[in-house]
Amino acid sequence: ETVTAAHSFLFFYFFIFCRDQILEMFDHAYNSYMDYAYPADELMPLSCRGRVRGLEPNRGDIDDSLGKFSLTLIDTLDTLVLLNKLDEFEEAVKKTVQDVRFDNDIVVSVFETNIRVLGGLLGAHVMADVLKQRGERMQWYRDELLHMAKELGYRLLPAFNTTSGLPYPRVNLLYGVVNPLSRTGTESDTCTACAGTMILEFAALSRLSGDPIFEEHARKAMDVLWEKRQRGSDLVGTVINIHNGDWVRRDSGVGAGIDSYYEYLMKAYILLGDKVYLDRFNTHYSAIMKYISQPPLLLNVHMHNPTVNVRSWMDSLLAFFPGLQVLRGDLKPAIETHEMLYQVTKQHNFLPEAFTTEFRVHWGQHPLRPEFAESTYFLYKATGDPYYLKVGQSIVEKLNTHARVPCGFAAVQDVRTGMHEDRMDSFFLAEMFKYLYLLFSEKTQLPIDIDDYIFTTEAHLLPVSLSTTQPSCHTNNTEPQAHKDDLFSYSCPSAQTLFPNNPTFAKTIRDSNKYLTGLGRTQQSSPVRWVTCYSFIIEQHLKLVAEVSQTPEHEEVVALIVQLISPPFLGRTALMAGPAKFGKDLTKQEHGVKGSIVKSVPYTACGPIENAVELQGHIALALRGDCMFAAKARRLQEAGATGVIFIDHREGSSSAETPLFQMVGDGEPTDDITVPLVFLFSKEGATLTAALQEHHNVDVLLLPKEKQIGKESPVEKAQTFCVHPTWPSVPGLDPSTGKQAAQISQHYNIQF
């Protein structure tokens, strides 16, 4: 009994210590935003200032989250309540009401604005109303946040003005979509998650405000996605045409581009009480478990041929899926996948944005995403297994050790180097601290009964009582499906049924996945044969149909260069570049590819190319982001470009700090792309664009680094003196550049 009492005391102390540590971390992040960034949308934690769109270098589609509406403050409001910071909440609501306006001439992401801002306003309104009804505070509140949410909802509605009912991906908050001043409305595609992650916020807005128009539009978008599923597999693709409903990208998974569509089908049933959503979720879920789930992995397949994997890597956004499986009650695969993800974090400190089936880094960034913490919280609540508290503690320790900076927490530019990025997204405060705090809190310690609420995909809190405020829409229908129902197809999961006071069952499942990454074994242990065999099977599938021609994992990326050869550079400036797995193979071109560079309009090349005449016969510059590399390449090739140089939209990235990677395709055959493609990080890209701005005509060579002009052998260096005396006089030419210029002239018949 004494031992048991001591154990209970230590456990209680551990709980308090971790919870206090999380509160201190939240205070550091939130106060840094309020002190250094507010009223800007986001904090730049390395610069200790706010990120204001238009005043900082463009980061591409990442900046579509920013609307000059104090994004981080709104996204954090209901977190303040959950963490019992009620004085700070009341003050933050007053600031929001007094300072935030939505009549801004700015183009924003419909998806991001919905989940972060509209969801944040609704969650905060619900919290404010609860506190007011208790009579202790917020007595001045008169539904101001709800009125703001309704205004924002009306400003998002023009995006739904399409023939299909699927929304445009972007909208101008002041001018809408079709207005000539809107600077948007030319897009033809959107991601499945972008169109299918509106129903919770829009339905809640309708039921709280009494205006049904929001829920009707969100339902329509969900109906279209359901109707457009592949009937043979019951899977959906990643990108869809908003006008005719045709699939643009047919790869299907549970990660980026699709993730929250599945989440919102399940949660729409919980929030709204409409069985149609549950029927649809169960149909999709059966297909996911049949084709995509290959425990512990979740691999993308082709929606029309789902027995074939289309890529050998996974993205970090799928880390939410174990949490969704907990809601459904399917805990065995949830435990397996979560354990695999935990092993990846132990190897790399954080989940990289993408990692291979052999758990190597594919994309190294980590923008402090909360999905792994989310699934950890749900698994602990379902199993009661203290193991998940240890996982949560490791998340806290790694954030403090590897992401904390004097002005907040900074994203990690590459988990392999630990380099920081000047970025702290609003979801870090909105989600990460909610889930970590809840993980180490008892229900009685919270200011609300958490079981009365459902989390949106941004972790905003909406009351499940909304299901009784309005009858279900009778126009919804779902044809009967042939899939076999299980214990939890039409009932909420019971932890007692799943784990009758037996958390060792979860441990048994985890142990079979404990050494997937090779960590934790002794030196004498043999390699993980299961992973090797599994990777071999995946490789055989990939040979049948793949989004790109895959490079073996052990093969190094071939370094390319963009060499500036026109005066005054004459080959002296060479920028390190990454290759693509499709397009012309520069390693097979004896002298590389030469051309003059021209910026694409639009710069992202994700819409119709407006300067095709100017691009004809030239190498195009295009900014990364908004759409896939392959889509950009096709548009620019059709416009007449002879090559494409893609420039990273991530501010401050460079080849000196980030390993090169190979650009991949879009899940479709890429044989039609025949022009050479290279990738520059932003620092190298800035050098190139500055040269173009200053000199207007800039000729470049695209070639492998090993074939760089002017990179001489010792014999060539000894012969250089023979070239210099006969080299024509060029103003500003340093004699040391004579050899490079001579080679350029000889190979490419250029007259200077």
Short mmCIF file of N, CA and C in Angstrom, two decimals, residues 291-349:
data_model
loop_
_atom_site.label_atom_id
_atom_site.label_comp_id
_atom_site.label_asym_id
_atom_site.label_seq_id
_atom_site.Cartn_x
_atom_site.Cartn_y
_atom_site.Cartn_z
N TYR A 291 -7.40 -0.45 -48.90
CA TYR A 291 -6.40 -0.12 -49.91
C TYR A 291 -5.22 0.72 -49.37
N ILE A 292 -5.51 1.72 -48.54
CA ILE A 292 -4.49 2.70 -48.14
C ILE A 292 -3.76 2.27 -46.88
N SER A 293 -4.47 1.69 -45.94
CA SER A 293 -3.87 1.25 -44.68
C SER A 293 -3.10 -0.04 -44.91
N GLN A 294 -1.79 0.04 -44.73
CA GLN A 294 -0.92 -1.13 -44.81
C GLN A 294 -0.08 -1.09 -43.53
N PRO A 295 -0.75 -1.43 -42.39
CA PRO A 295 -0.19 -1.15 -41.07
C PRO A 295 1.28 -1.52 -40.94
N PRO A 296 2.06 -0.61 -40.34
CA PRO A 296 1.63 0.65 -39.72
C PRO A 296 1.62 1.83 -40.69
N LEU A 297 1.79 1.56 -41.99
CA LEU A 297 1.92 2.64 -42.97
C LEU A 297 0.56 3.03 -43.53
N LEU A 298 0.49 4.24 -44.05
CA LEU A 298 -0.68 4.74 -44.77
C LEU A 298 -0.15 5.29 -46.09
N LEU A 299 -0.36 4.55 -47.17
CA LEU A 299 0.30 4.85 -48.44
C LEU A 299 -0.70 5.28 -49.51
N ASN A 300 -0.33 6.29 -50.27
CA ASN A 300 -1.19 6.76 -51.35
C ASN A 300 -1.29 5.73 -52.46
N VAL A 301 -2.52 5.60 -52.98
CA VAL A 301 -2.78 4.69 -54.09
C VAL A 301 -3.48 5.47 -55.20
N HIS A 302 -3.62 4.85 -56.34
CA HIS A 302 -4.36 5.46 -57.44
C HIS A 302 -5.84 5.14 -57.24
N MET A 303 -6.69 6.14 -57.28
CA MET A 303 -8.10 5.93 -56.95
C MET A 303 -8.78 4.95 -57.92
N HIS A 304 -8.30 4.90 -59.16
CA HIS A 304 -8.90 3.99 -60.14
C HIS A 304 -8.24 2.62 -60.16
N ASN A 305 -7.08 2.52 -59.57
CA ASN A 305 -6.36 1.24 -59.51
C ASN A 305 -5.73 1.13 -58.12
N PRO A 306 -6.56 0.95 -57.10
CA PRO A 306 -6.11 1.14 -55.72
C PRO A 306 -5.22 0.03 -55.17
N THR A 307 -4.96 -0.99 -55.94
CA THR A 307 -4.04 -2.03 -55.45
C THR A 307 -2.59 -1.64 -55.69
N VAL A 308 -2.38 -0.48 -56.31
CA VAL A 308 -1.03 -0.05 -56.66
C VAL A 308 -0.68 1.23 -55.91
N ASN A 309 0.45 1.23 -55.20
CA ASN A 309 0.93 2.44 -54.52
C ASN A 309 1.55 3.39 -55.54
N VAL A 310 1.34 4.70 -55.34
CA VAL A 310 1.84 5.67 -56.31
C VAL A 310 3.05 6.44 -55.81
N ARG A 311 3.46 6.24 -54.58
CA ARG A 311 4.67 6.90 -54.10
C ARG A 311 5.20 6.16 -52.89
N SER A 312 6.47 6.36 -52.61
CA SER A 312 7.12 5.61 -51.54
C SER A 312 7.38 6.47 -50.31
N TRP A 313 6.59 7.53 -50.13
CA TRP A 313 6.76 8.38 -48.95
C TRP A 313 5.40 8.81 -48.41
N MET A 314 5.41 9.24 -47.17
CA MET A 314 4.21 9.70 -46.48
C MET A 314 4.43 11.12 -46.00
N ASP A 315 3.37 11.91 -45.91
CA ASP A 315 3.52 13.27 -45.40
C ASP A 315 3.01 13.35 -43.96
N SER A 316 3.49 14.36 -43.25
CA SER A 316 3.26 14.43 -41.81
C SER A 316 1.81 14.71 -41.44
N LEU A 317 1.01 15.25 -42.37
CA LEU A 317 -0.37 15.57 -42.04
C LEU A 317 -1.21 14.33 -41.74
N LEU A 318 -0.77 13.17 -42.22
CA LEU A 318 -1.53 11.95 -41.93
C LEU A 318 -1.44 11.56 -40.46
N ALA A 319 -0.61 12.28 -39.68
CA ALA A 319 -0.49 11.96 -38.26
C ALA A 319 -1.79 12.21 -37.50
N PHE A 320 -2.75 12.91 -38.11
CA PHE A 320 -4.05 13.11 -37.46
C PHE A 320 -4.87 11.83 -37.47
N PHE A 321 -4.57 10.92 -38.42
CA PHE A 321 -5.48 9.82 -38.70
C PHE A 321 -5.66 8.86 -37.53
N PRO A 322 -4.60 8.52 -36.77
CA PRO A 322 -4.86 7.68 -35.59
C PRO A 322 -5.89 8.29 -34.64
N GLY A 323 -5.88 9.61 -34.50
CA GLY A 323 -6.89 10.25 -33.66
C GLY A 323 -8.29 10.07 -34.20
N LEU A 324 -8.44 10.14 -35.52
CA LEU A 324 -9.75 9.91 -36.13
C LEU A 324 -10.17 8.46 -35.97
N GLN A 325 -9.21 7.55 -36.06
CA GLN A 325 -9.53 6.14 -35.85
C GLN A 325 -9.99 5.88 -34.42
N VAL A 326 -9.45 6.64 -33.47
CA VAL A 326 -9.91 6.51 -32.09
C VAL A 326 -11.38 6.90 -32.01
N LEU A 327 -11.77 7.99 -32.68
CA LEU A 327 -13.18 8.41 -32.65
C LEU A 327 -14.08 7.31 -33.20
N ARG A 328 -13.58 6.59 -34.17
CA ARG A 328 -14.39 5.51 -34.73
C ARG A 328 -14.31 4.24 -33.89
N GLY A 329 -13.28 4.14 -33.05
CA GLY A 329 -13.15 2.96 -32.21
C GLY A 329 -12.24 1.90 -32.78
N ASP A 330 -11.55 2.20 -33.88
CA ASP A 330 -10.65 1.23 -34.50
C ASP A 330 -9.24 1.46 -33.96
N LEU A 331 -8.99 0.96 -32.76
CA LEU A 331 -7.78 1.35 -32.05
C LEU A 331 -6.53 0.58 -32.42
N LYS A 332 -6.68 -0.64 -32.89
CA LYS A 332 -5.47 -1.41 -33.21
C LYS A 332 -4.64 -0.72 -34.30
N PRO A 333 -5.20 -0.39 -35.47
CA PRO A 333 -4.39 0.32 -36.47
C PRO A 333 -3.98 1.71 -36.01
N ALA A 334 -4.79 2.33 -35.16
CA ALA A 334 -4.41 3.65 -34.63
C ALA A 334 -3.14 3.54 -33.80
N ILE A 335 -3.08 2.54 -32.94
CA ILE A 335 -1.90 2.34 -32.10
C ILE A 335 -0.68 2.02 -32.97
N GLU A 336 -0.87 1.19 -33.98
CA GLU A 336 0.24 0.80 -34.85
C GLU A 336 0.83 2.00 -35.58
N THR A 337 -0.04 2.79 -36.21
CA THR A 337 0.46 3.94 -36.98
C THR A 337 1.07 4.99 -36.05
N HIS A 338 0.44 5.23 -34.91
CA HIS A 338 0.98 6.20 -33.96
C HIS A 338 2.37 5.78 -33.49
N GLU A 339 2.55 4.51 -33.21
CA GLU A 339 3.84 4.03 -32.76
C GLU A 339 4.90 4.22 -33.84
N MET A 340 4.53 3.96 -35.09
CA MET A 340 5.46 4.19 -36.19
C MET A 340 5.86 5.66 -36.24
N LEU A 341 4.90 6.56 -36.09
CA LEU A 341 5.19 7.99 -36.11
C LEU A 341 6.08 8.39 -34.94
N TYR A 342 5.83 7.81 -33.79
CA TYR A 342 6.66 8.11 -32.62
C TYR A 342 8.10 7.69 -32.86
N GLN A 343 8.29 6.54 -33.48
CA GLN A 343 9.65 6.10 -33.78
C GLN A 343 10.34 7.06 -34.74
N VAL A 344 9.60 7.63 -35.68
CA VAL A 344 10.18 8.62 -36.61
C VAL A 344 10.59 9.87 -35.84
N THR A 345 9.77 10.31 -34.89
CA THR A 345 10.13 11.50 -34.11
C THR A 345 11.35 11.23 -33.23
N LYS A 346 11.50 10.02 -32.75
CA LYS A 346 12.68 9.70 -31.94
C LYS A 346 13.95 9.73 -32.79
N GLN A 347 13.80 9.44 -34.07
CA GLN A 347 14.95 9.45 -34.96
C GLN A 347 15.31 10.85 -35.42
N HIS A 348 14.29 11.71 -35.63
CA HIS A 348 14.53 13.03 -36.23
C HIS A 348 14.12 14.19 -35.33
N ASN A 349 13.75 13.94 -34.08
CA ASN A 349 13.25 14.94 -33.11
C ASN A 349 11.82 15.36 -33.40
#
